mmCIF file of C-alpha atoms and ligand atoms in Angstrom:
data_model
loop_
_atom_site.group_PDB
_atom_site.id
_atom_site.type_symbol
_atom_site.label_atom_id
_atom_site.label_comp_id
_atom_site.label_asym_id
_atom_site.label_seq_id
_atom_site.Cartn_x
_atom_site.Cartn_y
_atom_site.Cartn_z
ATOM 1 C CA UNK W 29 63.256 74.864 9.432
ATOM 2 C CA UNK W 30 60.401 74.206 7.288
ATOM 3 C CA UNK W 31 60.261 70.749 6.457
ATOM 4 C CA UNK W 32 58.159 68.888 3.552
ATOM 5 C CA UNK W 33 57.038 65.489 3.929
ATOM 6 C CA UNK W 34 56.296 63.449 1.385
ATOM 7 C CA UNK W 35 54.656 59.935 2.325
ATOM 8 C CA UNK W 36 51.955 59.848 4.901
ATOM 9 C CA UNK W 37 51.969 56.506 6.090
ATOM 10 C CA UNK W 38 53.487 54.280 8.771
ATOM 11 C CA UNK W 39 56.998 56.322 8.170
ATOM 12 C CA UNK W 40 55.627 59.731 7.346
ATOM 13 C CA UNK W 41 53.400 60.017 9.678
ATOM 14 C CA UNK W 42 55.775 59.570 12.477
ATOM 15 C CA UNK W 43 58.905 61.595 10.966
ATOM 16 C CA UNK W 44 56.143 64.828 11.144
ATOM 17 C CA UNK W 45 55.931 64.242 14.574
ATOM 18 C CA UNK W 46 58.995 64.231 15.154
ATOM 19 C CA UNK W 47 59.965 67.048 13.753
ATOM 20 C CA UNK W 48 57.211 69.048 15.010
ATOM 21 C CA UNK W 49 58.363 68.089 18.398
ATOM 22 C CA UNK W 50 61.601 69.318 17.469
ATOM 23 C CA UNK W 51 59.843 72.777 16.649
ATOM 24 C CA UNK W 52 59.765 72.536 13.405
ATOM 25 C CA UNK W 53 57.340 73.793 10.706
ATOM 26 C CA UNK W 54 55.952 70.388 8.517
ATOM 27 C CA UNK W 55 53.897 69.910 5.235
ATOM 28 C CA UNK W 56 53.031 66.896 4.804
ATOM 29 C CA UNK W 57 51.662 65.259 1.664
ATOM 30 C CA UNK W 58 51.118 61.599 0.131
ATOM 31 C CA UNK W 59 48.978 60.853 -3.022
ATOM 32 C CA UNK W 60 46.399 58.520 -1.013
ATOM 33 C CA UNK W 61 43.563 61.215 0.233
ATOM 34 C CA UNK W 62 42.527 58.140 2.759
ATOM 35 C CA UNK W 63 46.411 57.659 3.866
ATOM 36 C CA UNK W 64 46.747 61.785 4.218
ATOM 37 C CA UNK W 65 43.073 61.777 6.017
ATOM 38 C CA UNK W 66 44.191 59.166 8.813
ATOM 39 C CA UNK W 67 47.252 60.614 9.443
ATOM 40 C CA UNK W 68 46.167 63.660 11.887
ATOM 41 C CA UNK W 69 44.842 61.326 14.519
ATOM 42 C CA UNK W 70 47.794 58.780 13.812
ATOM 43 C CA UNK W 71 50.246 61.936 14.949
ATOM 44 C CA UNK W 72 48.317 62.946 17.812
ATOM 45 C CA UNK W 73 47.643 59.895 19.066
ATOM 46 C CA UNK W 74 51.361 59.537 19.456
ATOM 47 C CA UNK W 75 52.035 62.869 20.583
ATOM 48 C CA UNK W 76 49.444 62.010 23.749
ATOM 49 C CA UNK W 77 51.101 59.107 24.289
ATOM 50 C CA UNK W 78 54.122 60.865 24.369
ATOM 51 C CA UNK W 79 53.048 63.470 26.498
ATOM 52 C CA UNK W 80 51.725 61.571 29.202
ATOM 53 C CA UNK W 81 55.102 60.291 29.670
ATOM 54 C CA UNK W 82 56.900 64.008 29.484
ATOM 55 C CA UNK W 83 58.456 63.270 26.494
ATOM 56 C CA UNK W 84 56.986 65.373 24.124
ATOM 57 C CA UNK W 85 58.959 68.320 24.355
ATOM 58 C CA UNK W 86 55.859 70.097 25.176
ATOM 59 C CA UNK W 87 54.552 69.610 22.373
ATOM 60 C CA UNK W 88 50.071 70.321 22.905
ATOM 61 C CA UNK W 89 47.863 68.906 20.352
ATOM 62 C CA UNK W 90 46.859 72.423 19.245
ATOM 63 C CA UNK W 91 50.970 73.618 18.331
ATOM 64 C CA UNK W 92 50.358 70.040 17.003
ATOM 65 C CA UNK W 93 47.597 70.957 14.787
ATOM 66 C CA UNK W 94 49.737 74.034 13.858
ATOM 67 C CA UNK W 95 53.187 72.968 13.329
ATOM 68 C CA UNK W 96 51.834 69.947 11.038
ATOM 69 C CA UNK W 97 50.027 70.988 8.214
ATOM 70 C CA UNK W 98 48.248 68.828 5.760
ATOM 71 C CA UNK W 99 48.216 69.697 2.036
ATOM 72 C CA UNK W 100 46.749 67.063 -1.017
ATOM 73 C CA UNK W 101 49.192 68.858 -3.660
ATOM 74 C CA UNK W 102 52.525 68.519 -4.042
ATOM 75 C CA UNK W 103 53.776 72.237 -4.661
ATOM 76 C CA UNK W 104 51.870 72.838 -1.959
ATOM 77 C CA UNK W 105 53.521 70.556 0.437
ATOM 78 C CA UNK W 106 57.177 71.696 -0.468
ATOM 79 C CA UNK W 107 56.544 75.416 -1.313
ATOM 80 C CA UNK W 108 59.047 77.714 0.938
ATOM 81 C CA UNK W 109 60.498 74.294 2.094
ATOM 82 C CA UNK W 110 63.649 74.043 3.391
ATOM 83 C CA UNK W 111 64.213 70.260 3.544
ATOM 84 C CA UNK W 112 62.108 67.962 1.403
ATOM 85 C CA UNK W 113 62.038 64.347 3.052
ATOM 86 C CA UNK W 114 61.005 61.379 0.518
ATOM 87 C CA UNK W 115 59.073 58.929 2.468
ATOM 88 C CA UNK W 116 56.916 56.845 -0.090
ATOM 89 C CA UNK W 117 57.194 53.333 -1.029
ATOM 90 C CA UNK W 118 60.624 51.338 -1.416
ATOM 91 C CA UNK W 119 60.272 51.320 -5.276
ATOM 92 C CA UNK W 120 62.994 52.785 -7.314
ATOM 93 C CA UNK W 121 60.623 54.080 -10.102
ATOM 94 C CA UNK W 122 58.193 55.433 -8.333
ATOM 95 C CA UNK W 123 60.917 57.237 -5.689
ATOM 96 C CA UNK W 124 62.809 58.298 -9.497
ATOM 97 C CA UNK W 125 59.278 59.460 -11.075
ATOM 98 C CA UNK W 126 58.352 61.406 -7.439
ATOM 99 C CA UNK W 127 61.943 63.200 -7.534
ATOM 100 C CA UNK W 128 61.445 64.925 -10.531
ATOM 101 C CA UNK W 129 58.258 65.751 -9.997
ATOM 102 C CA UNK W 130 60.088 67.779 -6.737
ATOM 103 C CA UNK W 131 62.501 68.710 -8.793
ATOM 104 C CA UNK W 132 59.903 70.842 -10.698
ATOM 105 C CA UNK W 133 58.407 72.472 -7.665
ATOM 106 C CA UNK W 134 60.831 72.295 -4.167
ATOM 107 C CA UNK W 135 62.647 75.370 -3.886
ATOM 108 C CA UNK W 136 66.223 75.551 -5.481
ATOM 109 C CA UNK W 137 68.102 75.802 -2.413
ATOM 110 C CA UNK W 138 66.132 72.976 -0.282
ATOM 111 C CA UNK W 139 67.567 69.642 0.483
ATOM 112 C CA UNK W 140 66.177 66.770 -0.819
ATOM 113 C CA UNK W 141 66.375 63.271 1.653
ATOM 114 C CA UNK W 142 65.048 60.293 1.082
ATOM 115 C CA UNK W 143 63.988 57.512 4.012
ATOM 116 C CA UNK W 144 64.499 54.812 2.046
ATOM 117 C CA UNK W 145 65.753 51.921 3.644
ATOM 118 C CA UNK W 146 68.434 50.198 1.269
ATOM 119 C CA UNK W 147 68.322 51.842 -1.902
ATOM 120 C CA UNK W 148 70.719 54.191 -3.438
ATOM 121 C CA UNK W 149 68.633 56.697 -4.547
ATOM 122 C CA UNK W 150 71.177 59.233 -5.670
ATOM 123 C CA UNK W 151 71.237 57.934 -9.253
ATOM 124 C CA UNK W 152 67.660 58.589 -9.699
ATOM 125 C CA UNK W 153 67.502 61.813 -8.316
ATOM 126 C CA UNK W 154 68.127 65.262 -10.843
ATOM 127 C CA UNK W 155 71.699 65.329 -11.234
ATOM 128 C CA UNK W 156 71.244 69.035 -10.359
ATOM 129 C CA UNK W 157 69.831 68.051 -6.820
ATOM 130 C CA UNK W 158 72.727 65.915 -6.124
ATOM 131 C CA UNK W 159 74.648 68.617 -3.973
ATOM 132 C CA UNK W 160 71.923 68.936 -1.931
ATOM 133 C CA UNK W 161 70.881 65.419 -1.822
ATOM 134 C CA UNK W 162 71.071 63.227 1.327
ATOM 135 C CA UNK W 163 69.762 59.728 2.938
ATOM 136 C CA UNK W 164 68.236 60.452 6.440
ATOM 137 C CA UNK W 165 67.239 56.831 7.443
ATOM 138 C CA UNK W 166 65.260 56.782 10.687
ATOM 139 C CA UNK W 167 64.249 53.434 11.963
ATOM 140 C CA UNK W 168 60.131 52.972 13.506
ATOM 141 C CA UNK W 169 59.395 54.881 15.746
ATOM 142 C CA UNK W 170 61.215 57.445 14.918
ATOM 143 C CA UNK W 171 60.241 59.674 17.800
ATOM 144 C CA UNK W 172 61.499 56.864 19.914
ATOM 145 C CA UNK W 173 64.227 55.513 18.162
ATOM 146 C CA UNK W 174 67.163 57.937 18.013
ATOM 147 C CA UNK W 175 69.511 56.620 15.522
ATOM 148 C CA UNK W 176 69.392 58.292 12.169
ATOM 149 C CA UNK W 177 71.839 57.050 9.129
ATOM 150 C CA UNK W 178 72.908 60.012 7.226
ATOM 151 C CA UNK W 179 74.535 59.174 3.873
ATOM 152 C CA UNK W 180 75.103 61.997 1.525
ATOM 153 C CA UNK W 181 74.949 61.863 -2.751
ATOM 154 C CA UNK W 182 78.419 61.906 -3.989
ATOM 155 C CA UNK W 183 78.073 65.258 -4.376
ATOM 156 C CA UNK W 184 77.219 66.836 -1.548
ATOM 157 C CA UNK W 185 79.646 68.743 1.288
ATOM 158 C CA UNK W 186 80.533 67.218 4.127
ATOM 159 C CA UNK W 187 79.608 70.664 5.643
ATOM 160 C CA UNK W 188 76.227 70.359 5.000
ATOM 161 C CA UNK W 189 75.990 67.073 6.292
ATOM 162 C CA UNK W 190 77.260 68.097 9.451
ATOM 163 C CA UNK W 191 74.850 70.727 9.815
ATOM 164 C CA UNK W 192 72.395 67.913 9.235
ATOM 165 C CA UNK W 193 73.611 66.132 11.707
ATOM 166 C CA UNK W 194 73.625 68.872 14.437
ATOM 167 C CA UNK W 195 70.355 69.512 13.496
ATOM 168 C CA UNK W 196 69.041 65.949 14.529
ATOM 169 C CA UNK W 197 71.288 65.995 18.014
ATOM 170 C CA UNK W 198 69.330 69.438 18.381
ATOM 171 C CA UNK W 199 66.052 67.036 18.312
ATOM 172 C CA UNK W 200 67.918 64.480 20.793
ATOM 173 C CA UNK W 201 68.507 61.757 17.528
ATOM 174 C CA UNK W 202 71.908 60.370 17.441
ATOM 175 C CA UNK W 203 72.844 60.333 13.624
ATOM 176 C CA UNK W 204 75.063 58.438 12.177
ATOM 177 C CA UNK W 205 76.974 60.263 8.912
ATOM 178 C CA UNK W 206 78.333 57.129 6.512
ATOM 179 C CA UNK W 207 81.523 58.167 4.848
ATOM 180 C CA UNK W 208 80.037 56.613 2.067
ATOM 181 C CA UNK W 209 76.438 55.140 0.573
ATOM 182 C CA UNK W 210 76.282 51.342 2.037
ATOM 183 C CA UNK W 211 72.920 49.568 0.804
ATOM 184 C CA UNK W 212 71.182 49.190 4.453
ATOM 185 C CA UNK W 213 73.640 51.320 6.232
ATOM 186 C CA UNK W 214 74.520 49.509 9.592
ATOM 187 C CA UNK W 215 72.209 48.661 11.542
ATOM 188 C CA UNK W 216 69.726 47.579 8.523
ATOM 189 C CA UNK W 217 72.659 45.544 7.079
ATOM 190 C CA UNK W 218 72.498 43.642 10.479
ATOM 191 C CA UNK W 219 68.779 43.481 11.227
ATOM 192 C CA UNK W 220 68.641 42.248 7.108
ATOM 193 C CA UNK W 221 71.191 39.260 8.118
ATOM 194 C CA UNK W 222 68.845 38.825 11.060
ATOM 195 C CA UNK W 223 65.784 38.212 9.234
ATOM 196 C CA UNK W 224 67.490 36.074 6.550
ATOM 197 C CA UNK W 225 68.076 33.785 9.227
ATOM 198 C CA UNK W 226 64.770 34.268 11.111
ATOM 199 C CA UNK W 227 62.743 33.551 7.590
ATOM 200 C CA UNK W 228 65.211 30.001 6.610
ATOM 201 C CA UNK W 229 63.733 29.098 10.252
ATOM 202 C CA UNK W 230 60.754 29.403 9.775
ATOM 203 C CA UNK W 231 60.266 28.914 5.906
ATOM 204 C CA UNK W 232 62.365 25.270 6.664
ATOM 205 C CA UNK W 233 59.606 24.519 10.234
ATOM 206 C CA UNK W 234 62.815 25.247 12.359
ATOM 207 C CA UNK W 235 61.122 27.589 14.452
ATOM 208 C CA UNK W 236 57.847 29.834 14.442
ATOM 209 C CA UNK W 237 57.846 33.341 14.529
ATOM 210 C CA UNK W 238 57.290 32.933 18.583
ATOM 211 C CA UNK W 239 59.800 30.737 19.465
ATOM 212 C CA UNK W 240 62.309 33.294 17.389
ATOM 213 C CA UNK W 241 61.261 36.337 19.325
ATOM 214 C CA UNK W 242 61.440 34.626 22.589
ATOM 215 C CA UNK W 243 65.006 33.807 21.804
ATOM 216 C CA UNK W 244 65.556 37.374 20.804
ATOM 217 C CA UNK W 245 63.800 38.834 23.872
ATOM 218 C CA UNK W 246 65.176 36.097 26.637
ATOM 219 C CA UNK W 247 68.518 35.760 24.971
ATOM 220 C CA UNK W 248 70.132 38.106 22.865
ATOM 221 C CA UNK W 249 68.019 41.386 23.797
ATOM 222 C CA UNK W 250 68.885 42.251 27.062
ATOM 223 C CA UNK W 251 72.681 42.420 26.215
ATOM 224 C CA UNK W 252 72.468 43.884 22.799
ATOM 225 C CA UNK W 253 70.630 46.842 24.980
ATOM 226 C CA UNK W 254 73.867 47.778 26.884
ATOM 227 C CA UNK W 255 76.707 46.335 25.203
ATOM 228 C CA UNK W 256 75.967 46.246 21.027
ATOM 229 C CA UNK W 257 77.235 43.148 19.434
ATOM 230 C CA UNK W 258 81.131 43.675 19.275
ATOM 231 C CA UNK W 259 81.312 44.667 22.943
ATOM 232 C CA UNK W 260 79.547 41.792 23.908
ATOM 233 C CA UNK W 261 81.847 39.557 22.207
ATOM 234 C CA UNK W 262 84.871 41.137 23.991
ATOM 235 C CA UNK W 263 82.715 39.654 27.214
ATOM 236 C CA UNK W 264 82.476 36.513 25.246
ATOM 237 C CA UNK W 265 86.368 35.851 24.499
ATOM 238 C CA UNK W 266 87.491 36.678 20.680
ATOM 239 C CA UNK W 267 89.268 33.135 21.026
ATOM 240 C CA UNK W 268 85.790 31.536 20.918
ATOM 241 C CA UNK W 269 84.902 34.004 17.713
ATOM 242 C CA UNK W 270 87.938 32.633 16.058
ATOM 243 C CA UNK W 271 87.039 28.905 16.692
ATOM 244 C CA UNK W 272 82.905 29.863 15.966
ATOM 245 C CA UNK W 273 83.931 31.641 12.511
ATOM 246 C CA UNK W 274 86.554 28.407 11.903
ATOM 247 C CA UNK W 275 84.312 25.451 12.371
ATOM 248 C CA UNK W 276 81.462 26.891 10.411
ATOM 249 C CA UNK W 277 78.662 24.609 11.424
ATOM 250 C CA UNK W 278 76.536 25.427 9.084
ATOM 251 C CA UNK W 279 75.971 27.551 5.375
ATOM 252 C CA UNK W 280 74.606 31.045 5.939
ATOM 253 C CA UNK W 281 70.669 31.162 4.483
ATOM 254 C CA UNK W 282 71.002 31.534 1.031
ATOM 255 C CA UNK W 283 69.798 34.859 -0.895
ATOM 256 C CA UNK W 284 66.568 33.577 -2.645
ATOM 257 C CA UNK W 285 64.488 36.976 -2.765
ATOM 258 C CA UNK W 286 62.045 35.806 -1.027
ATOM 259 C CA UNK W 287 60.359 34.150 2.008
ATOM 260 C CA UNK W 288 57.527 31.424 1.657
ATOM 261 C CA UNK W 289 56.031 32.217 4.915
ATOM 262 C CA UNK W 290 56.459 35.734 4.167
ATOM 263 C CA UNK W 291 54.396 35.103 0.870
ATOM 264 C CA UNK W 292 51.783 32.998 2.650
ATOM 265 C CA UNK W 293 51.289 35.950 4.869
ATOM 266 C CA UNK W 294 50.772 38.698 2.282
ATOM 267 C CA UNK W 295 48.247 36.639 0.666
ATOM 268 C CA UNK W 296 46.477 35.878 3.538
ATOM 269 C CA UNK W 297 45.920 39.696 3.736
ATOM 270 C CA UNK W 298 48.450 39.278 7.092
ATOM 271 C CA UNK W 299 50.410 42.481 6.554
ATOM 272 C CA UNK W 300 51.001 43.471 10.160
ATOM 273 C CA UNK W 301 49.666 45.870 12.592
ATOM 274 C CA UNK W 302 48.304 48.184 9.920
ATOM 275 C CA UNK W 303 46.499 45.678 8.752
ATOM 276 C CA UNK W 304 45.659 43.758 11.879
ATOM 277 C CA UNK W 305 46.880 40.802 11.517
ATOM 278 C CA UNK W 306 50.722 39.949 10.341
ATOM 279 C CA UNK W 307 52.800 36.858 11.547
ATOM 280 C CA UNK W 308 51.147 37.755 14.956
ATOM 281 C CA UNK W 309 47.058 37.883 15.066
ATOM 282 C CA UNK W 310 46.823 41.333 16.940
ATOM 283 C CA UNK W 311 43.263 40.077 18.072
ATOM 284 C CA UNK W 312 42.000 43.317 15.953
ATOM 285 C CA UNK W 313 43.477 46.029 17.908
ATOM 286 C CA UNK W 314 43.971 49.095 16.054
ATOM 287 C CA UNK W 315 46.927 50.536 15.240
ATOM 288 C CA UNK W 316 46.751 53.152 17.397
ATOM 289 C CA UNK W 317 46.097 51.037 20.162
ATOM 290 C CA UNK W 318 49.011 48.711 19.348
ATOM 291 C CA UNK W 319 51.470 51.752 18.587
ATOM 292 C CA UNK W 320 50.632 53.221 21.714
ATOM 293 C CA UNK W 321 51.322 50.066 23.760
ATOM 294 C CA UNK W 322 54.169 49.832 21.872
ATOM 295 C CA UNK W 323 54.967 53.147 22.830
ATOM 296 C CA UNK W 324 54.251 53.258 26.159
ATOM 297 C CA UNK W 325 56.848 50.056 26.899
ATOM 298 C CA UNK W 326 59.560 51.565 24.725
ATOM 299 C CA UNK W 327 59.067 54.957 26.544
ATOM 300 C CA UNK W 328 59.461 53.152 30.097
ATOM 301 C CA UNK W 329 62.420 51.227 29.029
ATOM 302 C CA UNK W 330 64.514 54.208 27.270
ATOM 303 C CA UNK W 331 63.757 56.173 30.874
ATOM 304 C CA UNK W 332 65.673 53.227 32.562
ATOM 305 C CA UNK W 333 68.243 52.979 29.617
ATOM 306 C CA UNK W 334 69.141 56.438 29.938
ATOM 307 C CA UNK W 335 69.605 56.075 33.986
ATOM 308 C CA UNK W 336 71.712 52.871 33.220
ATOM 309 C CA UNK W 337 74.046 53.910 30.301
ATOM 310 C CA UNK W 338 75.039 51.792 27.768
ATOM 311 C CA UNK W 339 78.641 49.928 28.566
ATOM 312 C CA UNK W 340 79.426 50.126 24.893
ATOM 313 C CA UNK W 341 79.300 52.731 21.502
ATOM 314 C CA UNK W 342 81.845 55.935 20.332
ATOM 315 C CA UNK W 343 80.718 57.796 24.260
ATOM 316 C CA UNK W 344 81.314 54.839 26.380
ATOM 317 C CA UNK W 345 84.299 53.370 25.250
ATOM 318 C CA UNK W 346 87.562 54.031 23.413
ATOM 319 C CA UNK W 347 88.248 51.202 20.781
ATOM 320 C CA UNK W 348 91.505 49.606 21.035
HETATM 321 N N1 NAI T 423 58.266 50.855 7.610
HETATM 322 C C1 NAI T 423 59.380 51.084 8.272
HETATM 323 O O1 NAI T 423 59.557 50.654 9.428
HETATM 324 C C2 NAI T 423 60.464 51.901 7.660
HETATM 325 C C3 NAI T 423 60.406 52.292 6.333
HETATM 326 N N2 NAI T 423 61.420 53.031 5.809
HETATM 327 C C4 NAI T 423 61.380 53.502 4.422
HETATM 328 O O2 NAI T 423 60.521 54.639 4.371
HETATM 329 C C5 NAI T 423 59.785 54.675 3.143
HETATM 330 C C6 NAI T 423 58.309 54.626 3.463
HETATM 331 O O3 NAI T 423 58.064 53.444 4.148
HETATM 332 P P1 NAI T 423 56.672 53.259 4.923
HETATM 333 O O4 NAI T 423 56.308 54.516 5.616
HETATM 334 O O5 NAI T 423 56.784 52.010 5.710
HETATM 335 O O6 NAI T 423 55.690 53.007 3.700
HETATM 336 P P2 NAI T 423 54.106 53.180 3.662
HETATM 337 O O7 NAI T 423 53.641 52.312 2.548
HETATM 338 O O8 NAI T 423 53.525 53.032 5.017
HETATM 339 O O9 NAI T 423 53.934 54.706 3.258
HETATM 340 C C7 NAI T 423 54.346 55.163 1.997
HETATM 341 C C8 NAI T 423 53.343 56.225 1.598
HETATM 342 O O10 NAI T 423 53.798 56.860 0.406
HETATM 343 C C9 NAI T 423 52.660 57.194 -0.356
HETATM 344 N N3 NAI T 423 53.090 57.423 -1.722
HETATM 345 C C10 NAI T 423 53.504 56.504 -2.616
HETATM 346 N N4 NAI T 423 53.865 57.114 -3.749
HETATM 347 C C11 NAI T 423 53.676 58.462 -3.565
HETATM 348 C C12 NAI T 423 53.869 59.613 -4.353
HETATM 349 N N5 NAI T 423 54.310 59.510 -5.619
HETATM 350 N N6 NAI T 423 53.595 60.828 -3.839
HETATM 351 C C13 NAI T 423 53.131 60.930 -2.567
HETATM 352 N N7 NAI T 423 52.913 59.865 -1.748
HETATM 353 C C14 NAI T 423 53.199 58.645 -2.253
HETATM 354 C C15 NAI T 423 51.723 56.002 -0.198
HETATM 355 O O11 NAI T 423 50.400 56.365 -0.463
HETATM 356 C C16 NAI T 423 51.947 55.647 1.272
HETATM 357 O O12 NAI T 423 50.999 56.241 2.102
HETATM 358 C C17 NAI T 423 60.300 53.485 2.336
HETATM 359 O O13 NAI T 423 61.343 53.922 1.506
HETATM 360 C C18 NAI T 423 60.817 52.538 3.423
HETATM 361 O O14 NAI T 423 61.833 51.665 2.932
HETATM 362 C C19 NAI T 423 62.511 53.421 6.548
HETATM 363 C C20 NAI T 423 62.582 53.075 7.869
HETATM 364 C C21 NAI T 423 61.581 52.293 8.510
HETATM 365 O O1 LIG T 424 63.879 48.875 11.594
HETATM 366 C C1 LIG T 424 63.455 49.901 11.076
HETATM 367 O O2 LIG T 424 62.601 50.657 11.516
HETATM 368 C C2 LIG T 424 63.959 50.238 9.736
HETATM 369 O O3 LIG T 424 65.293 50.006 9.655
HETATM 370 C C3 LIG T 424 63.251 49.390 8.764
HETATM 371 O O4 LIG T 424 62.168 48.988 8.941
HETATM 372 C C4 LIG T 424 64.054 49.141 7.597
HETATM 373 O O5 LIG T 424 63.918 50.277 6.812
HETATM 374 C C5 LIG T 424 63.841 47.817 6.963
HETATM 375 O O6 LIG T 424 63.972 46.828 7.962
HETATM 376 C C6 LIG T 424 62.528 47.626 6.270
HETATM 377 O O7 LIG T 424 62.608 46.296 5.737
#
């Protein structure tokens, strides 16, 4: 297919990859020149890391260079394109202003998805792009990461999200097709819950932002790995859910909008890796360096996943 990207950065980026790897053609635009500029050596660097471990699908950093074009203008980016994928900032009015702009210049025909990772975007898309209008979610990174959520508008087929679908277990994703638009999908829904919790700790001086990952990494990773959550509550005993969910030790965090130590950060300039420093101090690495370390770990541990099986999910098991 011939794919348009729109949105060069941390998501963008990646998702061209990714589909180049899954031998597809790719435009890719965004409206920073400096963002579009960096994004070449962002891909291949990625790609080598990739390849070094056989998992880029072949993929040389010449057919790189190839399948992955850059282009500044829009109508350049999504001329002949097939499926236009919205990957710019998590604003509603600037994703609503951008999709009529496409609507102007993407080809009738093409499909028009958005990454974006709780809004419904349907209602600010053309209503005349609404049959052909999907949510591909794709968590970072995405050439690592296999789940995809796939929502469609209200409008569109089922058909043609099952083509979609296909399409992605062509590239080795595993998508997951909502019945119906859910802000945050599944697993976005959880990890949201998750960082509720993780900012009350730290915003109240529970816990620092260490002391929560160790308890995610030495606890609750290992078995979230190869049994989900509701498998490995079956291993825990449902009777112990019931009496958990009954005694209610404590209120949930409440919904404030906001996190002080998340605020604290930003205006220290602490964004995270992209900007070197985040609720970690990534001693100035660059991120390259840090993505491919990253990658390289993730890349070893899916190899081992993949020999072990999960124990859990719609392959392993049957519910009851
Ligand atoms: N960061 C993450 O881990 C994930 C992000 N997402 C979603 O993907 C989308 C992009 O997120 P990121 O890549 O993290 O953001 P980002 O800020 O790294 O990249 C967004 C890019 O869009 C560009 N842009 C903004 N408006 C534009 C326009 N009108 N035309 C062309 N380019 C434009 C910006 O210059 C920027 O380079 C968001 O909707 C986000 O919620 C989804 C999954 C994971
Ligand atoms: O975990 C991921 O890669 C994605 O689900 C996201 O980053 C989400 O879009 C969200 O957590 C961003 O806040």
């Amino acid at each position: 297919m011939n794919i348009a990207i729109i949105g060069a950065g941390l998501m963008g980026h990646a998702l061209a990859l990714v589909f180049a790897i899954g031998g597809h053609r790719v435009r890719l635009t965004d409206n920073q020149p400096d963002t579009l500029a960096r994004a070449p050596a962002l891909m291949e660097r990625a790609r080598a890391t990739l390849d070094s471990a056989g998992e880029a699908g072949g993929l040389t950093e010449a057919a790189l260079g190839e399948r992955v074009t850059i282009h500044a203008a829009l109508a350049d980016a999504v001329a002949k394109a097939d499926l236009v994928i919205e990957a710019i900032i998590e604003k509603p009015e600037a994703k609503r202003t951008l999709y009529a702009e496409l609507d102007a210049v993407m080809p009738p025909g093409a499909i028009l998805a958005s990454n974006t990772s709780y809004l419904d975007v349907f209602p600010l898309m053309p209503p005349g792009r609404l049959p052909r209008a999907v949510i591909m979610h794709w968590y970072t990174p995405p050439y690592l990461v296999d789940l995809v959520d796939v929502v469609g508008s209200p409008e569109c087929p089922p058909a043609l999200l099952e083509d979609l679908a296909e399409m992605l277990r062509a590239m080795g994703k595993a998508p997951l097709v909502m019945r119906r638009f859910l802000p945050g999908y599944i697993a976005n829904r959880l990890q949201s819950a998750l960082n509720l919790e993780c900012y009350r700790l730290m915003d109240e001086g529970h816990a620092t932002a260490a002391e929560i990952d160790e308890a995610i990494i030495h606890g609750l990773g290992l078995r979230l790995l190869l049994l989900g959550q509701m498998a490995k509550g079956d291993f825990t005993g449902l009777q112990l859910t019931a009496h958990a969910l009954a005694n209610r030790m404590y209120e949930p965090p409440p919904l404030r909008g906001r996190s002080e130590t998340i605020d604290r950060a930003l205006a220290e300039g602490r964004g995270g890796v992209m900007h070197g420093r985040g609720l970690y101090d990534w001693g100035g690495q660059s991120p390259e360096a840090l993505f491919a370390e990253r990658d390289n770990r993730l890349i070893a541990l899916k190899r081992v996943l993949r020999e072990i099986g999960p124990m859990a999910g719609f392959a392993q098991r049957k519910e009851s």
